[in-house]
Short mmCIF file of C-alpha atoms and ligand atoms in Angstrom, two decimals:
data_model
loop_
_atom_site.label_atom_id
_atom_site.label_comp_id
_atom_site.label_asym_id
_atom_site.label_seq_id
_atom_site.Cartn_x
_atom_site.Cartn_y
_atom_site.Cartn_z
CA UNK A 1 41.36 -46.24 -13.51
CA UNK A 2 38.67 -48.40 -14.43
CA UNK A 3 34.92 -48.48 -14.57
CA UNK A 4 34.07 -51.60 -15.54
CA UNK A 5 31.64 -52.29 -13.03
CA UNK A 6 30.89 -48.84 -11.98
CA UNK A 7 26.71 -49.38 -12.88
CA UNK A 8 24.54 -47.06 -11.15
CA UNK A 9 23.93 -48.84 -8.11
CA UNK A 10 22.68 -48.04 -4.54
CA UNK A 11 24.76 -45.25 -3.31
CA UNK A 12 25.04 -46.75 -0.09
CA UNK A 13 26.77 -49.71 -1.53
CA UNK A 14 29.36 -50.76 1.17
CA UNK A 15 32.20 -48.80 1.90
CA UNK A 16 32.06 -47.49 -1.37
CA UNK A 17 30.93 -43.94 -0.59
CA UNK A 18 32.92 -43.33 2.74
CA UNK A 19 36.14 -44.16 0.61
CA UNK A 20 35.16 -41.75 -1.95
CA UNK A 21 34.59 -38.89 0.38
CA UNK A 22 37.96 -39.30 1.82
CA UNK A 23 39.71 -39.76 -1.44
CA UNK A 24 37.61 -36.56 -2.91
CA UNK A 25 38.19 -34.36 0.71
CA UNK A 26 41.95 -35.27 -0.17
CA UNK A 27 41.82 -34.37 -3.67
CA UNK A 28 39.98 -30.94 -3.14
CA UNK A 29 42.75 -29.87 -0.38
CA UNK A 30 45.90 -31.14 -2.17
CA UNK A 31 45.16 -31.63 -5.78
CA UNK A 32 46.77 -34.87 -5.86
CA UNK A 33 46.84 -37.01 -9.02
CA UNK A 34 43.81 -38.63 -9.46
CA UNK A 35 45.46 -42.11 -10.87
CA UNK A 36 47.87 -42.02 -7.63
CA UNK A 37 44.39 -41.26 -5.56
CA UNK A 38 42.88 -44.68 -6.75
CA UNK A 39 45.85 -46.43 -6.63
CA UNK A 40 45.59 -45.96 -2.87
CA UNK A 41 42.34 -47.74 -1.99
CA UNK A 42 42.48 -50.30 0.51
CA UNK A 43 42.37 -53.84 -1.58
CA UNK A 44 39.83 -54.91 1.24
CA UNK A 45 37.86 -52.66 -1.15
CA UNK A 46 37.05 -54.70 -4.56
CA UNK A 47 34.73 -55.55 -6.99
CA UNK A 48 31.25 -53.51 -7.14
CA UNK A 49 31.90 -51.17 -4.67
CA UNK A 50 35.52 -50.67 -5.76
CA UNK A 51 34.19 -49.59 -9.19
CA UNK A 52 31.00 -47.56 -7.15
CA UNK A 53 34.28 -45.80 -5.53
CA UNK A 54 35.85 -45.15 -8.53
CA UNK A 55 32.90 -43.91 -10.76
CA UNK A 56 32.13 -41.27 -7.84
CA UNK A 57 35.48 -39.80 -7.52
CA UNK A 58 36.52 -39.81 -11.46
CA UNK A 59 32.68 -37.91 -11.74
CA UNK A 60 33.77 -35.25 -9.11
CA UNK A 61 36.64 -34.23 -10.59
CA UNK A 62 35.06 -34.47 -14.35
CA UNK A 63 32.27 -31.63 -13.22
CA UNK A 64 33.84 -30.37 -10.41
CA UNK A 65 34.11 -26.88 -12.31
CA UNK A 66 29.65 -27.34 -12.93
CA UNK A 67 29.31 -28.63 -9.21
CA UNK A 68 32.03 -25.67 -7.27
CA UNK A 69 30.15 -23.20 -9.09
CA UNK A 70 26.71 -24.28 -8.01
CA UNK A 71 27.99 -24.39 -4.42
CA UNK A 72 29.63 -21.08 -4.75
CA UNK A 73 26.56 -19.62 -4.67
CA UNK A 74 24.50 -21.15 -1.97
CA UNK A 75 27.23 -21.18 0.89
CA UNK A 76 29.19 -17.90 1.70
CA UNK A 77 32.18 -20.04 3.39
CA UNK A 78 32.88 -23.56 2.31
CA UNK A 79 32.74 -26.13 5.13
CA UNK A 80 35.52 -27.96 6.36
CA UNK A 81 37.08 -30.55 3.10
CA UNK A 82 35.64 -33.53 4.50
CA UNK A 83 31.80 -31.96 4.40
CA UNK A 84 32.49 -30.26 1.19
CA UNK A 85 33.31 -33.81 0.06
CA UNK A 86 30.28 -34.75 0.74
CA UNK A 87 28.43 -31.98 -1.07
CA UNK A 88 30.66 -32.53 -4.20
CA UNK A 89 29.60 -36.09 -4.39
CA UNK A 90 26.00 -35.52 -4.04
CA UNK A 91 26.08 -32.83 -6.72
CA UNK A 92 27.70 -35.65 -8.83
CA UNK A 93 24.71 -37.89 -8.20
CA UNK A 94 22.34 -35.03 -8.83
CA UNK A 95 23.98 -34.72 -12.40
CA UNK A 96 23.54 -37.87 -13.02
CA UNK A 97 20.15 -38.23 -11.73
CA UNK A 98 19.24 -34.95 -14.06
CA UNK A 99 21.02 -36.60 -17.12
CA UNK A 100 18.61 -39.40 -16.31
CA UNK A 101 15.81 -37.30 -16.06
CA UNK A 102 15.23 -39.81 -12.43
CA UNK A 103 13.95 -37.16 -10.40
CA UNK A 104 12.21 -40.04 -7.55
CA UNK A 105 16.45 -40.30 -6.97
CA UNK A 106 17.23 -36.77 -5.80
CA UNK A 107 15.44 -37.76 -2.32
CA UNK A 108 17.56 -40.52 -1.88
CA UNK A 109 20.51 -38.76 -2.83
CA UNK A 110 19.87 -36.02 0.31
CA UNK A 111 18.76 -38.31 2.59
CA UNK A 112 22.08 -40.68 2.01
CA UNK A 113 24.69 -37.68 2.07
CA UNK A 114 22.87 -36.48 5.18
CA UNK A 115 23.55 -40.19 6.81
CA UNK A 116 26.70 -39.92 5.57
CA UNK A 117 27.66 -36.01 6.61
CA UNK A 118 26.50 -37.13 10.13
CA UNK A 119 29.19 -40.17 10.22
CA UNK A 120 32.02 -38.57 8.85
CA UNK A 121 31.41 -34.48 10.28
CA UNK A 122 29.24 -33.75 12.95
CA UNK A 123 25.44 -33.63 12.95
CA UNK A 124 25.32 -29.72 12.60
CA UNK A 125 27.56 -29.87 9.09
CA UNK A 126 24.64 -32.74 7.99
CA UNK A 127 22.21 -29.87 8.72
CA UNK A 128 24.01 -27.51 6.48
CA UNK A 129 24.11 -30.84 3.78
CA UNK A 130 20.42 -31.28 4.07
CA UNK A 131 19.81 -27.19 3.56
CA UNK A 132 22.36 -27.21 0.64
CA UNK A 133 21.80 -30.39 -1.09
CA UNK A 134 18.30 -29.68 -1.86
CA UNK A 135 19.01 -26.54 -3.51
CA UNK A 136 21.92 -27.90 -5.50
CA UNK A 137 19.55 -29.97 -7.15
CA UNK A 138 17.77 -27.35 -9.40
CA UNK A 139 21.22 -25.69 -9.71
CA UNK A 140 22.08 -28.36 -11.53
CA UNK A 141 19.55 -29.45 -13.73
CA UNK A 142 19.19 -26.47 -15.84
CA UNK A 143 19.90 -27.57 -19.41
CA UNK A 144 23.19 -27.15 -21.25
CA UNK A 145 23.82 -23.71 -22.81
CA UNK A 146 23.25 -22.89 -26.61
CA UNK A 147 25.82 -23.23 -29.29
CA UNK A 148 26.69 -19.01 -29.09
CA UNK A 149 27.72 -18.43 -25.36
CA UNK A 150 31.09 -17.53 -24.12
CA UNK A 151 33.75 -19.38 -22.43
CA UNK A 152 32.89 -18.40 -19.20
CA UNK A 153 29.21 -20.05 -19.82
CA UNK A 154 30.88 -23.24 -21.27
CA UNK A 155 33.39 -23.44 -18.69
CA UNK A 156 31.19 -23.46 -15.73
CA UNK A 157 28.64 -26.12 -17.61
CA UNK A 158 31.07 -28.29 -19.31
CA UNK A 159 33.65 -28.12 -16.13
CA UNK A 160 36.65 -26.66 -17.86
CA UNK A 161 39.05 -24.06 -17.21
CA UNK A 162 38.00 -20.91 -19.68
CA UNK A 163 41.16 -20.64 -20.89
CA UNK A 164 41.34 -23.83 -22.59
CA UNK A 165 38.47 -23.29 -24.03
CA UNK A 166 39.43 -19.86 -25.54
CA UNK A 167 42.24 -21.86 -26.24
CA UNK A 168 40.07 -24.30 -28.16
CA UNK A 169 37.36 -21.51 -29.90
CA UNK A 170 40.67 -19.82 -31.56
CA UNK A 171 41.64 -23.35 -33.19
CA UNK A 172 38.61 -25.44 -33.93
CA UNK A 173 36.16 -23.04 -33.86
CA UNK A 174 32.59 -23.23 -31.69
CA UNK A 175 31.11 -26.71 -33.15
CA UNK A 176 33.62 -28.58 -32.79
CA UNK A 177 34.84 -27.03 -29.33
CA UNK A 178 31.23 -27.51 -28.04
CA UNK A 179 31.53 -31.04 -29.07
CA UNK A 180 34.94 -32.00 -27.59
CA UNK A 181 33.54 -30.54 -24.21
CA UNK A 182 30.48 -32.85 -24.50
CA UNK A 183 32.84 -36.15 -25.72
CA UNK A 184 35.27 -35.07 -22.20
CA UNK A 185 32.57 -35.22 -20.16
CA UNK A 186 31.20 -38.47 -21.04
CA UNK A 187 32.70 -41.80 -19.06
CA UNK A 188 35.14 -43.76 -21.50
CA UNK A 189 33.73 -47.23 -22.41
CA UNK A 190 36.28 -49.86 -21.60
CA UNK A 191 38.45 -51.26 -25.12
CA UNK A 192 40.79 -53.51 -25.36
CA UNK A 193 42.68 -56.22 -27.37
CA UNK A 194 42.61 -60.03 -27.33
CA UNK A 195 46.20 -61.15 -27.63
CA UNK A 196 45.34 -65.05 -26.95
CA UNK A 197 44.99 -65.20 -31.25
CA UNK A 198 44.84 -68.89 -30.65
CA UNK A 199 41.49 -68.99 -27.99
CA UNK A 200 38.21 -68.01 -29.46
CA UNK A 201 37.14 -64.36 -27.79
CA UNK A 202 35.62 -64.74 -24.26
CA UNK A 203 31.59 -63.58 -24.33
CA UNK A 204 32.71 -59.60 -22.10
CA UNK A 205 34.87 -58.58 -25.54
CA UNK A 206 32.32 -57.34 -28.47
CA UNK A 207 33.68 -56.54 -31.63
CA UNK A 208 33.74 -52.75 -32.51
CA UNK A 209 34.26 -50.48 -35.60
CA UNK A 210 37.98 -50.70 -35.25
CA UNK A 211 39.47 -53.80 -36.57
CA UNK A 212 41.36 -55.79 -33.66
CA UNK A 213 39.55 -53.67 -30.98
CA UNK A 214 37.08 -55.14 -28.82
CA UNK A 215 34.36 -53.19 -26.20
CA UNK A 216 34.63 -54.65 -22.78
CA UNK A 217 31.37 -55.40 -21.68
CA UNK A 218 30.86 -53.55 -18.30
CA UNK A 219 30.21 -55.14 -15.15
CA UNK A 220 32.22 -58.30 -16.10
CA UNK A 221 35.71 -57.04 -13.97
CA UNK A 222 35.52 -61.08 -12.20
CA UNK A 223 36.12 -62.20 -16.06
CA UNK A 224 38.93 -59.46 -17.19
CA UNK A 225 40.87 -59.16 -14.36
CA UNK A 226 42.13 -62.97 -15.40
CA UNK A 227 42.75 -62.48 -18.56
CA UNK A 228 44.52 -59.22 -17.93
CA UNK A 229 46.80 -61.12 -15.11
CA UNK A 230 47.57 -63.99 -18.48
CA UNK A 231 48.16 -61.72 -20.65
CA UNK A 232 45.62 -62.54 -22.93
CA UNK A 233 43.85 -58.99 -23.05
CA UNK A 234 45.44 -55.37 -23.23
CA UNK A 235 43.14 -52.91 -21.83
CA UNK A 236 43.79 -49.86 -25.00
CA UNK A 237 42.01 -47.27 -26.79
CA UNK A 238 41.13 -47.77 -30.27
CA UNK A 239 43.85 -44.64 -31.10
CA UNK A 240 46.95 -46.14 -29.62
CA UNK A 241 47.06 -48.42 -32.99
CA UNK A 242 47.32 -45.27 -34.78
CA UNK A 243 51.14 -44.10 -34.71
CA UNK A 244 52.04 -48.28 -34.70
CA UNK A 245 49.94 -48.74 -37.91
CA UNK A 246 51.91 -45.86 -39.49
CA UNK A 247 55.24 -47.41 -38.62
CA UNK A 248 54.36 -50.89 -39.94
CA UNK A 249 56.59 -52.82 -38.29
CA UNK A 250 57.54 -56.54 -39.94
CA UNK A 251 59.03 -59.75 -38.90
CA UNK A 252 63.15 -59.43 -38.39
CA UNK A 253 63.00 -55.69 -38.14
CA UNK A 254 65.56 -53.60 -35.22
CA UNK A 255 62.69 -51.31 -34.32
CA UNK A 256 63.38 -48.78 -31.36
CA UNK A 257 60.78 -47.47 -28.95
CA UNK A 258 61.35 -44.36 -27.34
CA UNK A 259 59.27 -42.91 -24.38
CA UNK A 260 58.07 -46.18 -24.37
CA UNK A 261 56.80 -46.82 -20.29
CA UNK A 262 54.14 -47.52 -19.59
CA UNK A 263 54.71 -49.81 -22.82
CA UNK A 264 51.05 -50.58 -24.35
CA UNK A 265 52.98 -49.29 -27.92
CA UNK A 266 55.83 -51.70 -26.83
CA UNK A 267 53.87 -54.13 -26.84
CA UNK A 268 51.49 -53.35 -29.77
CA UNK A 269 54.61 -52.93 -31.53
CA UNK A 270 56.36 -56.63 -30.89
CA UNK A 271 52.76 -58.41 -31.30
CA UNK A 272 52.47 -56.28 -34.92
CA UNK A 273 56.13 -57.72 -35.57
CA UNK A 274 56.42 -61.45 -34.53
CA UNK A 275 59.65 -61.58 -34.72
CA UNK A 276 62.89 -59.13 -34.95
CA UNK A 277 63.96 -57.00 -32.10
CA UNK A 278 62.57 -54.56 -30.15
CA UNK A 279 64.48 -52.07 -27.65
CA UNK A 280 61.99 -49.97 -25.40
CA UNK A 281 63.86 -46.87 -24.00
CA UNK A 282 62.62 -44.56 -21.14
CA UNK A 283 63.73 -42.57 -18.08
CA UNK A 284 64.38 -44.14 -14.85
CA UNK A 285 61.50 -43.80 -13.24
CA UNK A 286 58.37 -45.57 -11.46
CA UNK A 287 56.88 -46.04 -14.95
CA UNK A 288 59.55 -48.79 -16.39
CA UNK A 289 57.97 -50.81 -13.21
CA UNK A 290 55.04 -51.27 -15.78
CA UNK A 291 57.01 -50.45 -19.15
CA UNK A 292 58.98 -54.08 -17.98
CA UNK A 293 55.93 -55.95 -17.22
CA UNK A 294 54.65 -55.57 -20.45
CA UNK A 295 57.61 -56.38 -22.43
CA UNK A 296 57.95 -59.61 -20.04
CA UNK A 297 54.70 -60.60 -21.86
CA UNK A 298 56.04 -60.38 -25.08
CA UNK A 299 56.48 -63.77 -27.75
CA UNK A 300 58.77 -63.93 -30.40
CA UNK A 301 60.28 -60.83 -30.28
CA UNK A 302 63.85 -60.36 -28.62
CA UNK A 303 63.32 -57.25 -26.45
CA UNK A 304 65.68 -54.85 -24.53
CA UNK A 305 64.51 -52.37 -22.11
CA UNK A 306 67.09 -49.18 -21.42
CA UNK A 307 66.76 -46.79 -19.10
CA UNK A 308 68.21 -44.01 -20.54
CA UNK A 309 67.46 -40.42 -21.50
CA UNK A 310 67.05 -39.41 -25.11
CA UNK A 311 68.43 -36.06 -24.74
CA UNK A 312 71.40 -36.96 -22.43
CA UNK A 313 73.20 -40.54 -22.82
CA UNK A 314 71.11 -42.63 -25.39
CA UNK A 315 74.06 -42.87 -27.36
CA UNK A 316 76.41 -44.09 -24.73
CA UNK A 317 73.56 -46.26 -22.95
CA UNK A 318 72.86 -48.31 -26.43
CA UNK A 319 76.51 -49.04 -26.86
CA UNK A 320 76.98 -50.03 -22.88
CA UNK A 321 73.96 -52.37 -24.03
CA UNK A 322 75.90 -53.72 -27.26
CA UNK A 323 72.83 -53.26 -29.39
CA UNK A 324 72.29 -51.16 -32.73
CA UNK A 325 73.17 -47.58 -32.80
CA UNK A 326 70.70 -46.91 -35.76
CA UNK A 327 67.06 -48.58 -36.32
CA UNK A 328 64.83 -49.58 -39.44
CA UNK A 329 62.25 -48.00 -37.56
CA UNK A 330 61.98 -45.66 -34.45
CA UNK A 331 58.81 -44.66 -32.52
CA UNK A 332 58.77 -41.49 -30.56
CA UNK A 333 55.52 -40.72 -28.63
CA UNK A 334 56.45 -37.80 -26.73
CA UNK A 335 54.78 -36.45 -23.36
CA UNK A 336 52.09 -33.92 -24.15
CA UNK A 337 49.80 -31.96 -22.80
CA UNK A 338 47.08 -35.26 -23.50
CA UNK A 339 44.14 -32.52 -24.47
CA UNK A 340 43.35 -35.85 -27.01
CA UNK A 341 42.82 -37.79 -24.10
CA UNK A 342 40.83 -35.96 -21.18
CA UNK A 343 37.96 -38.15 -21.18
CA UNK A 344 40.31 -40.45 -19.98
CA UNK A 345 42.47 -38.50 -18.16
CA UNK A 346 39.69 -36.59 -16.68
CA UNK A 347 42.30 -34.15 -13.77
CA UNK A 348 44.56 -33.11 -16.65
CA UNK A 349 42.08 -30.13 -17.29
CA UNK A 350 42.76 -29.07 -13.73
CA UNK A 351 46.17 -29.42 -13.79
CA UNK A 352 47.18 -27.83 -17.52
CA UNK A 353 48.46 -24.43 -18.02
CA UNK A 354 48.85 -21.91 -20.92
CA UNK A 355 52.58 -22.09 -20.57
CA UNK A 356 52.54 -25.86 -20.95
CA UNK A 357 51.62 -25.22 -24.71
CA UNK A 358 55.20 -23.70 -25.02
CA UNK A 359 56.92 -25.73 -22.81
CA UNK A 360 56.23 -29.14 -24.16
CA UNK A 361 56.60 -28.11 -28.01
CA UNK A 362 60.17 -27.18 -27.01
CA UNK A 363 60.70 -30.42 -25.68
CA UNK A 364 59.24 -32.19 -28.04
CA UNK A 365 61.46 -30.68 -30.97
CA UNK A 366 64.41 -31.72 -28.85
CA UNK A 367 63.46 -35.26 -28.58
CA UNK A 368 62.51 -35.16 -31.87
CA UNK A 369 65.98 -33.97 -33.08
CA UNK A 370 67.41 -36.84 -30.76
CA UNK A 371 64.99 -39.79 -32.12
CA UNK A 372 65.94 -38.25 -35.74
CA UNK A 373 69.79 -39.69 -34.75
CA UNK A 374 68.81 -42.87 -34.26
CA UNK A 375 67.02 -43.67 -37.71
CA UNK A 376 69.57 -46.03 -39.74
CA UNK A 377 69.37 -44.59 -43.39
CA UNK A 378 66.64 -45.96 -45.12
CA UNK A 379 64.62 -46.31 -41.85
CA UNK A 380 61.44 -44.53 -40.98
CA UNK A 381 60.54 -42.61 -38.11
CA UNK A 382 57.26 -41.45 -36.64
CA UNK A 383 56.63 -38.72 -34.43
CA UNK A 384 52.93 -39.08 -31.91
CA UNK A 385 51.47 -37.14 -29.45
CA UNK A 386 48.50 -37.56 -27.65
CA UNK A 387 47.32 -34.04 -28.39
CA UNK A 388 45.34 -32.50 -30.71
CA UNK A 389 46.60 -29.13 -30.93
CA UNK A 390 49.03 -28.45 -33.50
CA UNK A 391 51.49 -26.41 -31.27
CA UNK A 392 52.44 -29.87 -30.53
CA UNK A 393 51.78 -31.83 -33.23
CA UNK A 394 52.05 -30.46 -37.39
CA UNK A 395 54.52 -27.40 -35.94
CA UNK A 396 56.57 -29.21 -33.97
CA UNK A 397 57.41 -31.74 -37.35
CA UNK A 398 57.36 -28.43 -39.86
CA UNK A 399 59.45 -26.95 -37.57
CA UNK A 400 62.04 -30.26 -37.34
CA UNK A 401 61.81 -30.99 -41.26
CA UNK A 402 62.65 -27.44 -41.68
CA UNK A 403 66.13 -27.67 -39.93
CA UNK A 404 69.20 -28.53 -41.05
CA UNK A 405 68.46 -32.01 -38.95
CA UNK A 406 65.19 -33.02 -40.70
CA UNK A 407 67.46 -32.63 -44.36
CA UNK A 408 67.46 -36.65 -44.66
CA UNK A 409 64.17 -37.05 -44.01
CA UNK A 410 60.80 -36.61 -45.94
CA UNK A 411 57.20 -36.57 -44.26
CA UNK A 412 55.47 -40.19 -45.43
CA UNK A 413 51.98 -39.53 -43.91
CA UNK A 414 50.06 -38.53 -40.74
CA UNK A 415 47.15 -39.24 -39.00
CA UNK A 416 45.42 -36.40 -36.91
CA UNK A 417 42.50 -37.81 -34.73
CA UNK A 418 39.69 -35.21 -32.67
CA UNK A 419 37.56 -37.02 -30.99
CA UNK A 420 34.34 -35.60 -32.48
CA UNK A 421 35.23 -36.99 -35.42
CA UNK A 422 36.99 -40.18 -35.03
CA UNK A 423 34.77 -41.11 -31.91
CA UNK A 424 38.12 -42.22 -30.15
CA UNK A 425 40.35 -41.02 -27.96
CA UNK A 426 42.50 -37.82 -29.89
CA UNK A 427 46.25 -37.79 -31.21
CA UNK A 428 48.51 -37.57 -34.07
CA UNK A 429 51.38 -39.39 -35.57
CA UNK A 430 53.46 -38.88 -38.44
CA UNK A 431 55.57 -40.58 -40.09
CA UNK A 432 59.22 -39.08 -41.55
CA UNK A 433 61.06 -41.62 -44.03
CA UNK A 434 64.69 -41.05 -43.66
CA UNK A 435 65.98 -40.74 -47.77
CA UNK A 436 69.32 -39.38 -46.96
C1 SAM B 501 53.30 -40.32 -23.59
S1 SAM B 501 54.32 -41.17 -22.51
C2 SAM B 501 54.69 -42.60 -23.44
C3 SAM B 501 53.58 -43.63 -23.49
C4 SAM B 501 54.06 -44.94 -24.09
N1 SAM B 501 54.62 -44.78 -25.41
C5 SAM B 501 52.96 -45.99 -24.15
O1 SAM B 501 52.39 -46.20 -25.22
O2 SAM B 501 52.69 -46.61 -23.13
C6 SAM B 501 55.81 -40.26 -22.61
C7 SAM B 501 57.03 -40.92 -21.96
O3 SAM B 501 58.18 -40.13 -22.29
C8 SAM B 501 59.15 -40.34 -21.30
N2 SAM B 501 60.21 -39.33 -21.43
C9 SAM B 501 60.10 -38.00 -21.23
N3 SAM B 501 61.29 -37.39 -21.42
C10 SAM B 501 62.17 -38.36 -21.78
C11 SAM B 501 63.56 -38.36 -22.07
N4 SAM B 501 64.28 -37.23 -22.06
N5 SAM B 501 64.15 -39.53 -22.36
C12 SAM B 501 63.45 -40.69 -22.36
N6 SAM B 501 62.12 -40.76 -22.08
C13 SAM B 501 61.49 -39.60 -21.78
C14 SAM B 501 58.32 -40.24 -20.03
O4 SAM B 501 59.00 -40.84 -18.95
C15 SAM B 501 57.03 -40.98 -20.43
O5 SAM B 501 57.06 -42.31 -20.00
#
């Protein structure tokens, strides 16, 4: 899901904004995955007006909440999906227009989804665009709400569902929840890492604050994409360092991966090491399509990939395999609910519920308890999430240390990240050394 090159050009770049009106129409009726949605543009699609494509469905579904609410109240029945497609995109442009304070755009903007409504519905839906559109625009320019409104007010402006943000105001208060619904709603810059230590840094990677991450400049996709394709550069946010850092792998280690696919920790992990070995375990699915591409890219490092699941047949699977049935050091990133990484991940607010802040803690104690098996005595193990709510994170390791399975093992250090503060992408890991 990239937006490398999505600048703000003409809307009527070509193809671009036909493609995102079908892919948004198809989202708004069946919710799809928004990753899976983008995967499915034609190829004849590329460059610019790829990105153009991508930038206006990823800001759809980012203020879709904002824009559906706006709509709400200037049409009494919405139109058919591909028509209210349209509408959603132009409210997107209006946003950004407002945020650029570029009012000489909102004309343009009307005039092009009325062209558009006409091609793709009927010329009596591009009537009701015209009518709607250029009330929308107002509707959403008024400024952001103060610091003291409720969640309801939030919600709406900030395009989140209330309850996470109830969710939020209990935890972190209304500062800091006011300022991780401004960070979600802000496009990601692009970061990555330059892997080719022996060629000097192309001119599109600009050093950052992080040590060993590098901005990708945007607009430059003609440049990246080769590199990618090499090897040389791993698109990654400055946080997924974070739970590898605390592990510390070093040369001639055994060091065990678990939940490993789609692999950027993999292979963070075996470029940290050098040398030693590195088994990457996962569930057989689509993901170890990618999870195996990245080990293939691997140097030095002797690498296994299993498909296997940790709370089944690890056991069994890693003997099958003849390799180690203990590791100096075992890294479990668990699945999450990802509220660390929604600027990112921008449908995951759509798609989380309450429950799932039960449901995955639950899980994630059980693979926890599993991963804990696998630590040879002496080892180290550290637990990460990309979350930042500590159902998931410091309860789920209190709650392991403080069963008769945790005993060995003594917590080493952690590193909880919020976005507002670290100005990356949200998480924790910590790390549990095994003593007994
Ligand atoms: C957060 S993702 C891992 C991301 C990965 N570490 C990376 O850096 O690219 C969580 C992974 O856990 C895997 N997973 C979930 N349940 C599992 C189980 N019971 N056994 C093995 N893997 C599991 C999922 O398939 C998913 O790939």
């Amino acid at each position: 899901m990239s937006a490398l090159l999505a600048a703000k050009s003409d809307p009527a770049s070509a193809g671009s904004w036909p493609a995102a009106a079908n892919l948004v129409a198809t989202w708004l009726e069946r919710r799809e995955r928004v990753d899976t949605l983008l995967e499915s543009l034609p190829r004849s699609l590329h460059g610019a007006n790829r990105a153009r494509c991508q930038h206006l469905v990823l800001g759809v579904v980012r203020h879709f909440g904002r824009i559906e609410a706006a709509l709400g109240r200037l049409i009494a029945h919405p139109p058919r999906f591909s028509t209210r497609a349209v509408l959603f995109i132009a409210g997107f442009e209006l946003i950004e227009a407002a945020a650029d304070r570029d009012d000489g755009r909102i004309a343009k903007i009307v005039h092009h989804a009325v062209e558009q409504t006409k091609s793709l519905a009927s010329p009596a839906e591009a009537r009701l665009v015209n009518a709607v559109v250029r009330k929308l625009a107002p509707a959403l320019a008024r400024p952001a709400p103060t610091l003291n409104v409720d969640a309801e007010e939030l919600a709406e402006y900030f395009s989140h569902p209330a309850w996470l943000i109830r969710h939020w105001l209990a935890q972190f208060g209304p500062e800091s929840t006011r300022a991780l619904l401004e960070w979600n709603q802000q496009p990601a810059p692009i970061y990555g890492r330059w892997r080719a230590d022996a060629e000097p840094l192309p001119d599109f990677l600009k050093p950052t604050r992080w040590p060993g991450v590098l901005e990708v400049e945007s607009g430059r996709w003609p440049d990246v994409e080769p590199a990618l394709k090499a090897g040389k550069l791993y698109l990654q946010d400055p946080s997924t360092r974070i739970p590898v850092a605390l592990l510390a792998p070093v040369a001639g280690e055994a060091v065990l991966d678990l939940c490993a696919a789609p692999g950027g920790k993999s292979l963070l992990l075996a470029d940290t090491m050098k040398q030693g070995r590195l088994v990457a375990v996962d569930l057989p699915t689509v993901r170890l399509d990618r999870l195996k591409e990245n080990l293939s890219r691997v140097v030095g490092v002797e690498v296994a990939l299993v498909q296997a699941d940790l709370l089944e047949n690890i056991g069994v699977v890693l003997r099958e395999h003849r390799l180690p049935a203990v590791f100096d050091a075992v890294l479990l990133d668990v699945p999450c609910s990802n509220t660390g990484v929604m600027r990112h991940r921008i449908d995951v607010k759509w798609r989380l519920q309450a429950g799932d802040f039960k449901k995955h803690p639950q899980q994630q104690l059980s693979l926890l308890h599993a991963a804990a098996r696998l630590v040879a005595p002496g080892g180290r193990l550290v637990y990460s999430t990309c979350s930042i709510d500590p159902e998931e994170n410091e309860r789920v390791v209190a709650a392991f240390l403080a069963s008769k399975a945790g005993g060995p093992f003594v917590a080493a250090g952690q590193t909880l990240s919020f976005p507002w503060t670290s100005g990356h992408d949200g998480g924790a890991a910590f790390r549990l050394n095994r003593v007994g």
